[in-house]
Amino acid sequence: DIPAGTVIGLVGATGCGKTTLINLLARVMDPTTGDVYIDGDNLRDLRLDDIRKAISFVPQSTFLFSQPLHENVRMGKPDLREDELERAVHISRLSNDLPQMPLGLDTMVGEKGVMLSGGQKQRVAIARAIARDPAILVLDDALSSVDTRTAAEILGDMRHVLNTRTSIIIAHRMATVKDADRIIVMEGGHIVEDGTHDELIALGGLYTQMVEREKLADDESEVSA
């Protein structure tokens, strides 16, 4: 049970079942046993078109069009109002980059976003998804090229500004989901741990091991640098 307005972190090794869980939510596939519900409605009873409208999905690899920044954001909702555009740009922290862009939101991104960094591309895609104002926002490792501090700011605004929407953050880096309301840990296709960062650290289980391995890898990278 995930209440509206909750930010969920979903972590686990490659192949643990994270993508399968999201596919069930989007009804790309149906569960062999049990059911999935959104707002009390069984997904099997909903039209696929309605399910797709309720969910915005941001993959790790972002596709952008050779259009101005604002047009790439508006593709999520062509009739987007200016205040809605500004909100999406702010929450995604794309606003942090605008002062360095002479044309601001009128800046051309180039073919497939060639003029932007990896992190900027991801933030454009996040802004586009937020612009649709979905009931459920899913980021599939879509913060992988965003620095930890900016990722924390984005999650913070998702919690406070999108307080009636549910956000699910799939991440390979534990630091990305540290500030989520709940962190779900998967292994072998099953949920093995569920709680806040502090609760899971106190548990001393799989999540703690992943956090420690990540910290060790980061420390080794700093030494090498």
PDB file of C-alpha atoms in Angstrom:
ATOM      1  CA  ASP A   1       0.000   0.000   0.000  1.00  0.00           C
ATOM      2  CA  ILE A   2       1.564   3.302  -1.150  1.00  0.00           C
ATOM      3  CA  PRO A   3      -0.326   6.473  -0.111  1.00  0.00           C
ATOM      4  CA  ALA A   4      -0.594   9.365  -2.580  1.00  0.00           C
ATOM      5  CA  GLY A   5       2.178  11.914  -2.154  1.00  0.00           C
ATOM      6  CA  THR A   6       4.770   9.329  -1.137  1.00  0.00           C
ATOM      7  CA  VAL A   7       8.271   9.242  -2.622  1.00  0.00           C
ATOM      8  CA  ILE A   8       9.380   5.616  -2.953  1.00  0.00           C
ATOM      9  CA  GLY A   9      12.945   4.472  -3.595  1.00  0.00           C
ATOM     10  CA  LEU A  10      13.289   1.113  -5.346  1.00  0.00           C
ATOM     11  CA  VAL A  11      16.721  -0.520  -5.201  1.00  0.00           C
ATOM     12  CA  GLY A  12      18.362  -3.861  -5.794  1.00  0.00           C
ATOM     13  CA  ALA A  13      20.914  -5.577  -7.999  1.00  0.00           C
ATOM     14  CA  THR A  14      20.394  -5.875 -11.759  1.00  0.00           C
ATOM     15  CA  GLY A  15      17.799  -8.560 -12.459  1.00  0.00           C
ATOM     16  CA  CYS A  16      16.227  -8.410  -8.993  1.00  0.00           C
ATOM     17  CA  GLY A  17      12.756  -7.581 -10.339  1.00  0.00           C
ATOM     18  CA  LYS A  18      12.571  -3.769 -10.272  1.00  0.00           C
ATOM     19  CA  THR A  19      11.608  -3.459 -13.941  1.00  0.00           C
ATOM     20  CA  THR A  20       9.090  -6.294 -13.632  1.00  0.00           C
ATOM     21  CA  LEU A  21       7.414  -4.453 -10.752  1.00  0.00           C
ATOM     22  CA  ILE A  22       7.083  -1.298 -12.869  1.00  0.00           C
ATOM     23  CA  ASN A  23       5.806  -3.325 -15.833  1.00  0.00           C
ATOM     24  CA  LEU A  24       3.071  -4.697 -13.572  1.00  0.00           C
ATOM     25  CA  LEU A  25       2.171  -1.167 -12.486  1.00  0.00           C
ATOM     26  CA  ALA A  26       1.960   0.057 -16.096  1.00  0.00           C
ATOM     27  CA  ARG A  27       0.165  -3.153 -17.043  1.00  0.00           C
ATOM     28  CA  VAL A  28       2.734  -4.051 -19.649  1.00  0.00           C
ATOM     29  CA  MET A  29       2.184  -7.463 -18.094  1.00  0.00           C
ATOM     30  CA  ASP A  30      -0.375  -8.922 -15.667  1.00  0.00           C
ATOM     31  CA  PRO A  31       0.544 -10.731 -12.433  1.00  0.00           C
ATOM     32  CA  THR A  32       0.219 -14.524 -12.521  1.00  0.00           C
ATOM     33  CA  THR A  33      -1.238 -14.360  -9.009  1.00  0.00           C
ATOM     34  CA  GLY A  34      -2.815 -11.504  -7.079  1.00  0.00           C
ATOM     35  CA  ASP A  35      -3.839  -8.073  -8.344  1.00  0.00           C
ATOM     36  CA  VAL A  36      -2.499  -4.521  -8.638  1.00  0.00           C
ATOM     37  CA  TYR A  37      -4.648  -1.542  -7.632  1.00  0.00           C
ATOM     38  CA  ILE A  38      -4.472   2.210  -8.297  1.00  0.00           C
ATOM     39  CA  ASP A  39      -6.738   4.366  -6.110  1.00  0.00           C
ATOM     40  CA  GLY A  40      -8.686   1.252  -5.171  1.00  0.00           C
ATOM     41  CA  ASP A  41      -9.290   0.201  -8.782  1.00  0.00           C
ATOM     42  CA  ASN A  42      -8.029  -3.142 -10.045  1.00  0.00           C
ATOM     43  CA  LEU A  43      -5.771  -2.495 -13.045  1.00  0.00           C
ATOM     44  CA  ARG A  44      -7.492  -5.325 -14.906  1.00  0.00           C
ATOM     45  CA  ASP A  45     -10.720  -3.280 -14.788  1.00  0.00           C
ATOM     46  CA  LEU A  46      -9.158  -0.089 -16.184  1.00  0.00           C
ATOM     47  CA  ARG A  47      -8.650   0.870 -19.822  1.00  0.00           C
ATOM     48  CA  LEU A  48      -5.003   0.733 -20.889  1.00  0.00           C
ATOM     49  CA  ASP A  49      -5.270   4.298 -22.169  1.00  0.00           C
ATOM     50  CA  ASP A  50      -6.372   5.514 -18.725  1.00  0.00           C
ATOM     51  CA  ILE A  51      -3.489   3.660 -17.070  1.00  0.00           C
ATOM     52  CA  ARG A  52      -0.974   5.221 -19.467  1.00  0.00           C
ATOM     53  CA  LYS A  53      -2.383   8.690 -18.768  1.00  0.00           C
ATOM     54  CA  ALA A  54      -2.034   8.136 -15.017  1.00  0.00           C
ATOM     55  CA  ILE A  55       1.659   7.234 -15.211  1.00  0.00           C
ATOM     56  CA  SER A  56       4.657   9.242 -16.456  1.00  0.00           C
ATOM     57  CA  PHE A  57       7.757   7.137 -17.034  1.00  0.00           C
ATOM     58  CA  VAL A  58      11.259   8.608 -17.356  1.00  0.00           C
ATOM     59  CA  PRO A  59      13.907   6.114 -18.544  1.00  0.00           C
ATOM     60  CA  GLN A  60      17.646   6.436 -18.000  1.00  0.00           C
ATOM     61  CA  SER A  61      18.242   7.058 -21.711  1.00  0.00           C
ATOM     62  CA  THR A  62      16.496  10.283 -22.682  1.00  0.00           C
ATOM     63  CA  PHE A  63      15.291  11.157 -26.180  1.00  0.00           C
ATOM     64  CA  LEU A  64      15.099  14.856 -26.987  1.00  0.00           C
ATOM     65  CA  PHE A  65      13.964  16.589 -30.158  1.00  0.00           C
ATOM     66  CA  SER A  66      15.919  19.246 -32.051  1.00  0.00           C
ATOM     67  CA  GLN A  67      13.659  21.942 -30.640  1.00  0.00           C
ATOM     68  CA  PRO A  68      13.972  24.686 -27.990  1.00  0.00           C
ATOM     69  CA  LEU A  69      14.068  23.536 -24.368  1.00  0.00           C
ATOM     70  CA  HIS A  70      10.537  24.734 -23.654  1.00  0.00           C
ATOM     71  CA  GLU A  71       9.154  22.751 -26.611  1.00  0.00           C
ATOM     72  CA  ASN A  72      10.826  19.583 -25.340  1.00  0.00           C
ATOM     73  CA  VAL A  73       9.141  20.116 -21.966  1.00  0.00           C
ATOM     74  CA  ARG A  74       5.762  20.966 -23.531  1.00  0.00           C
ATOM     75  CA  MET A  75       5.723  17.686 -25.436  1.00  0.00           C
ATOM     76  CA  GLY A  76       4.483  16.167 -22.206  1.00  0.00           C
ATOM     77  CA  LYS A  77       1.435  18.459 -22.398  1.00  0.00           C
ATOM     78  CA  PRO A  78       1.071  20.644 -25.534  1.00  0.00           C
ATOM     79  CA  ASP A  79      -1.407  23.062 -23.885  1.00  0.00           C
ATOM     80  CA  LEU A  80       0.891  23.641 -20.884  1.00  0.00           C
ATOM     81  CA  ARG A  81       0.385  27.033 -19.209  1.00  0.00           C
ATOM     82  CA  GLU A  82       3.394  29.248 -18.450  1.00  0.00           C
ATOM     83  CA  ASP A  83       3.051  28.769 -14.688  1.00  0.00           C
ATOM     84  CA  GLU A  84       2.916  24.983 -15.176  1.00  0.00           C
ATOM     85  CA  LEU A  85       6.027  25.161 -17.358  1.00  0.00           C
ATOM     86  CA  GLU A  86       7.854  27.173 -14.698  1.00  0.00           C
ATOM     87  CA  ARG A  87       6.840  24.686 -11.995  1.00  0.00           C
ATOM     88  CA  ALA A  88       8.078  21.683 -14.003  1.00  0.00           C
ATOM     89  CA  VAL A  89      11.357  23.440 -14.802  1.00  0.00           C
ATOM     90  CA  HIS A  90      11.837  24.366 -11.141  1.00  0.00           C
ATOM     91  CA  ILE A  91      11.057  20.931  -9.674  1.00  0.00           C
ATOM     92  CA  SER A  92      13.388  19.226 -12.157  1.00  0.00           C
ATOM     93  CA  ARG A  93      16.081  21.797 -11.294  1.00  0.00           C
ATOM     94  CA  LEU A  94      16.518  22.518 -14.980  1.00  0.00           C
ATOM     95  CA  SER A  95      16.153  26.089 -13.715  1.00  0.00           C
ATOM     96  CA  ASN A  96      19.667  25.812 -12.240  1.00  0.00           C
ATOM     97  CA  ASP A  97      21.141  25.727 -15.757  1.00  0.00           C
ATOM     98  CA  LEU A  98      19.118  28.508 -17.381  1.00  0.00           C
ATOM     99  CA  PRO A  99      21.359  31.415 -16.212  1.00  0.00           C
ATOM    100  CA  GLN A 100      24.246  29.848 -18.173  1.00  0.00           C
ATOM    101  CA  MET A 101      22.108  29.594 -21.326  1.00  0.00           C
ATOM    102  CA  PRO A 102      21.916  32.925 -23.232  1.00  0.00           C
ATOM    103  CA  LEU A 103      18.474  32.078 -24.650  1.00  0.00           C
ATOM    104  CA  GLY A 104      17.136  30.374 -21.527  1.00  0.00           C
ATOM    105  CA  LEU A 105      14.204  28.105 -22.344  1.00  0.00           C
ATOM    106  CA  ASP A 106      14.450  29.198 -25.996  1.00  0.00           C
ATOM    107  CA  THR A 107      17.849  27.476 -26.258  1.00  0.00           C
ATOM    108  CA  MET A 108      17.986  24.887 -29.046  1.00  0.00           C
ATOM    109  CA  VAL A 109      19.073  21.507 -27.673  1.00  0.00           C
ATOM    110  CA  GLY A 110      20.403  20.139 -30.974  1.00  0.00           C
ATOM    111  CA  GLU A 111      19.790  16.728 -32.516  1.00  0.00           C
ATOM    112  CA  LYS A 112      18.994  14.262 -29.700  1.00  0.00           C
ATOM    113  CA  GLY A 113      19.986  16.936 -27.170  1.00  0.00           C
ATOM    114  CA  VAL A 114      23.635  17.039 -28.270  1.00  0.00           C
ATOM    115  CA  MET A 115      24.070  20.542 -26.804  1.00  0.00           C
ATOM    116  CA  LEU A 116      23.204  19.343 -23.284  1.00  0.00           C
ATOM    117  CA  SER A 117      25.070  17.311 -20.682  1.00  0.00           C
ATOM    118  CA  GLY A 118      23.754  13.939 -19.528  1.00  0.00           C
ATOM    119  CA  GLY A 119      22.362  15.455 -16.336  1.00  0.00           C
ATOM    120  CA  GLN A 120      20.662  18.287 -18.224  1.00  0.00           C
ATOM    121  CA  LYS A 121      19.020  15.826 -20.622  1.00  0.00           C
ATOM    122  CA  GLN A 122      17.657  13.837 -17.691  1.00  0.00           C
ATOM    123  CA  ARG A 123      16.287  16.971 -16.051  1.00  0.00           C
ATOM    124  CA  VAL A 124      14.519  17.975 -19.287  1.00  0.00           C
ATOM    125  CA  ALA A 125      12.892  14.530 -19.392  1.00  0.00           C
ATOM    126  CA  ILE A 126      11.872  14.838 -15.732  1.00  0.00           C
ATOM    127  CA  ALA A 127      10.371  18.294 -16.390  1.00  0.00           C
ATOM    128  CA  ARG A 128       8.448  16.852 -19.364  1.00  0.00           C
ATOM    129  CA  ALA A 129       7.035  14.062 -17.197  1.00  0.00           C
ATOM    130  CA  ILE A 130       6.101  16.440 -14.362  1.00  0.00           C
ATOM    131  CA  ALA A 131       4.364  18.722 -16.876  1.00  0.00           C
ATOM    132  CA  ARG A 132       1.862  15.932 -17.574  1.00  0.00           C
ATOM    133  CA  ASP A 133       0.841  16.087 -13.887  1.00  0.00           C
ATOM    134  CA  PRO A 134       0.532  12.285 -13.609  1.00  0.00           C
ATOM    135  CA  ALA A 135      -0.917  10.442 -10.643  1.00  0.00           C
ATOM    136  CA  ILE A 136       2.257   8.327 -10.587  1.00  0.00           C
ATOM    137  CA  LEU A 137       5.727   9.458 -11.663  1.00  0.00           C
ATOM    138  CA  VAL A 138       8.330   6.744 -12.284  1.00  0.00           C
ATOM    139  CA  LEU A 139      12.022   7.596 -12.689  1.00  0.00           C
ATOM    140  CA  ASP A 140      13.949   4.546 -13.927  1.00  0.00           C
ATOM    141  CA  ASP A 141      17.520   5.428 -12.952  1.00  0.00           C
ATOM    142  CA  ALA A 142      16.724   8.836 -14.452  1.00  0.00           C
ATOM    143  CA  LEU A 143      18.877  10.615 -11.847  1.00  0.00           C
ATOM    144  CA  SER A 144      22.022   8.621 -12.653  1.00  0.00           C
ATOM    145  CA  SER A 145      23.740  11.618 -14.305  1.00  0.00           C
ATOM    146  CA  VAL A 146      22.490  14.138 -11.733  1.00  0.00           C
ATOM    147  CA  ASP A 147      24.754  15.030  -8.810  1.00  0.00           C
ATOM    148  CA  THR A 148      23.679  13.852  -5.359  1.00  0.00           C
ATOM    149  CA  ARG A 149      22.793  17.314  -4.015  1.00  0.00           C
ATOM    150  CA  THR A 150      20.600  18.199  -6.994  1.00  0.00           C
ATOM    151  CA  ALA A 151      18.933  14.774  -6.834  1.00  0.00           C
ATOM    152  CA  ALA A 152      18.091  15.431  -3.167  1.00  0.00           C
ATOM    153  CA  GLU A 153      16.582  18.821  -4.085  1.00  0.00           C
ATOM    154  CA  ILE A 154      14.463  17.216  -6.809  1.00  0.00           C
ATOM    155  CA  LEU A 155      13.198  14.543  -4.405  1.00  0.00           C
ATOM    156  CA  GLY A 156      12.434  17.205  -1.806  1.00  0.00           C
ATOM    157  CA  ASP A 157      10.264  19.160  -4.229  1.00  0.00           C
ATOM    158  CA  MET A 158       8.541  16.007  -5.416  1.00  0.00           C
ATOM    159  CA  ARG A 159       7.526  15.405  -1.813  1.00  0.00           C
ATOM    160  CA  HIS A 160       6.326  18.945  -1.055  1.00  0.00           C
ATOM    161  CA  VAL A 161       5.084  20.297  -4.395  1.00  0.00           C
ATOM    162  CA  LEU A 162       3.699  17.045  -5.807  1.00  0.00           C
ATOM    163  CA  ASN A 163       2.145  16.160  -2.462  1.00  0.00           C
ATOM    164  CA  THR A 164      -0.896  14.483  -4.016  1.00  0.00           C
ATOM    165  CA  ARG A 165       1.175  12.485  -6.500  1.00  0.00           C
ATOM    166  CA  THR A 166       3.173   9.298  -5.980  1.00  0.00           C
ATOM    167  CA  SER A 167       6.790   9.164  -7.142  1.00  0.00           C
ATOM    168  CA  ILE A 168       8.760   5.943  -7.613  1.00  0.00           C
ATOM    169  CA  ILE A 169      12.522   6.311  -8.007  1.00  0.00           C
ATOM    170  CA  ILE A 170      14.411   3.281  -9.329  1.00  0.00           C
ATOM    171  CA  ALA A 171      18.096   3.748  -8.587  1.00  0.00           C
ATOM    172  CA  HIS A 172      21.405   1.922  -8.677  1.00  0.00           C
ATOM    173  CA  ARG A 173      23.008   4.447  -6.323  1.00  0.00           C
ATOM    174  CA  MET A 174      21.744   4.286  -2.745  1.00  0.00           C
ATOM    175  CA  ALA A 175      22.594   7.970  -2.221  1.00  0.00           C
ATOM    176  CA  THR A 176      19.946   8.889  -4.809  1.00  0.00           C
ATOM    177  CA  VAL A 177      17.074   7.489  -2.725  1.00  0.00           C
ATOM    178  CA  LYS A 178      18.434   8.191   0.762  1.00  0.00           C
ATOM    179  CA  ASP A 179      15.828  10.917   1.400  1.00  0.00           C
ATOM    180  CA  ALA A 180      12.833   8.970   0.033  1.00  0.00           C
ATOM    181  CA  ASP A 181       9.850   8.430   2.356  1.00  0.00           C
ATOM    182  CA  ARG A 182      10.234   4.670   1.911  1.00  0.00           C
ATOM    183  CA  ILE A 183      12.916   2.520   0.356  1.00  0.00           C
ATOM    184  CA  ILE A 184      11.973  -0.883  -1.037  1.00  0.00           C
ATOM    185  CA  VAL A 185      14.809  -3.377  -1.451  1.00  0.00           C
ATOM    186  CA  MET A 186      14.366  -6.218  -3.929  1.00  0.00           C
ATOM    187  CA  GLU A 187      16.267  -9.463  -4.388  1.00  0.00           C
ATOM    188  CA  GLY A 188      15.429 -12.462  -6.557  1.00  0.00           C
ATOM    189  CA  GLY A 189      12.068 -11.036  -7.596  1.00  0.00           C
ATOM    190  CA  HIS A 190      10.932 -10.442  -4.001  1.00  0.00           C
ATOM    191  CA  ILE A 191      10.716  -7.460  -1.657  1.00  0.00           C
ATOM    192  CA  VAL A 192      13.157  -8.328   1.119  1.00  0.00           C
ATOM    193  CA  GLU A 193      13.342  -5.016   3.025  1.00  0.00           C
ATOM    194  CA  ASP A 194      11.086  -1.968   3.310  1.00  0.00           C
ATOM    195  CA  GLY A 195      11.559   1.169   5.397  1.00  0.00           C
ATOM    196  CA  THR A 196      13.250   4.549   5.650  1.00  0.00           C
ATOM    197  CA  HIS A 197      17.001   4.919   5.181  1.00  0.00           C
ATOM    198  CA  ASP A 198      17.584   5.063   8.940  1.00  0.00           C
ATOM    199  CA  GLU A 199      15.329   2.070   9.605  1.00  0.00           C
ATOM    200  CA  LEU A 200      17.082  -0.048   6.997  1.00  0.00           C
ATOM    201  CA  ILE A 201      20.539   0.942   8.236  1.00  0.00           C
ATOM    202  CA  ALA A 202      19.486  -0.049  11.763  1.00  0.00           C
ATOM    203  CA  LEU A 203      18.292  -3.375  10.358  1.00  0.00           C
ATOM    204  CA  GLY A 204      21.792  -4.112   9.135  1.00  0.00           C
ATOM    205  CA  GLY A 205      20.635  -6.219   6.186  1.00  0.00           C
ATOM    206  CA  LEU A 206      21.013  -6.122   2.409  1.00  0.00           C
ATOM    207  CA  TYR A 207      20.436  -2.369   2.130  1.00  0.00           C
ATOM    208  CA  THR A 208      23.190  -1.691   4.661  1.00  0.00           C
ATOM    209  CA  GLN A 209      25.563  -3.908   2.679  1.00  0.00           C
ATOM    210  CA  MET A 210      24.778  -2.019  -0.542  1.00  0.00           C
ATOM    211  CA  VAL A 211      25.303   1.361   1.157  1.00  0.00           C
ATOM    212  CA  GLU A 212      28.646   0.232   2.583  1.00  0.00           C
ATOM    213  CA  ARG A 213      29.810  -1.141  -0.788  1.00  0.00           C
ATOM    214  CA  GLU A 214      28.852   2.114  -2.481  1.00  0.00           C
ATOM    215  CA  LYS A 215      30.708   4.192   0.115  1.00  0.00           C
ATOM    216  CA  LEU A 216      33.802   2.007  -0.253  1.00  0.00           C
ATOM    217  CA  ALA A 217      33.700   2.369  -4.050  1.00  0.00           C
ATOM    218  CA  ASP A 218      33.312   6.157  -3.741  1.00  0.00           C
ATOM    219  CA  ASP A 219      36.237   6.358  -1.303  1.00  0.00           C
ATOM    220  CA  GLU A 220      38.428   4.309  -3.645  1.00  0.00           C
ATOM    221  CA  SER A 221      37.489   6.576  -6.559  1.00  0.00           C
ATOM    222  CA  GLU A 222      38.496   9.655  -4.551  1.00  0.00           C
ATOM    223  CA  VAL A 223      41.848   8.075  -3.688  1.00  0.00           C
ATOM    224  CA  SER A 224      42.456   7.162  -7.344  1.00  0.00           C
ATOM    225  CA  ALA A 225      41.604  10.700  -8.414  1.00  0.00           C
TER     226      ALA A 225
END
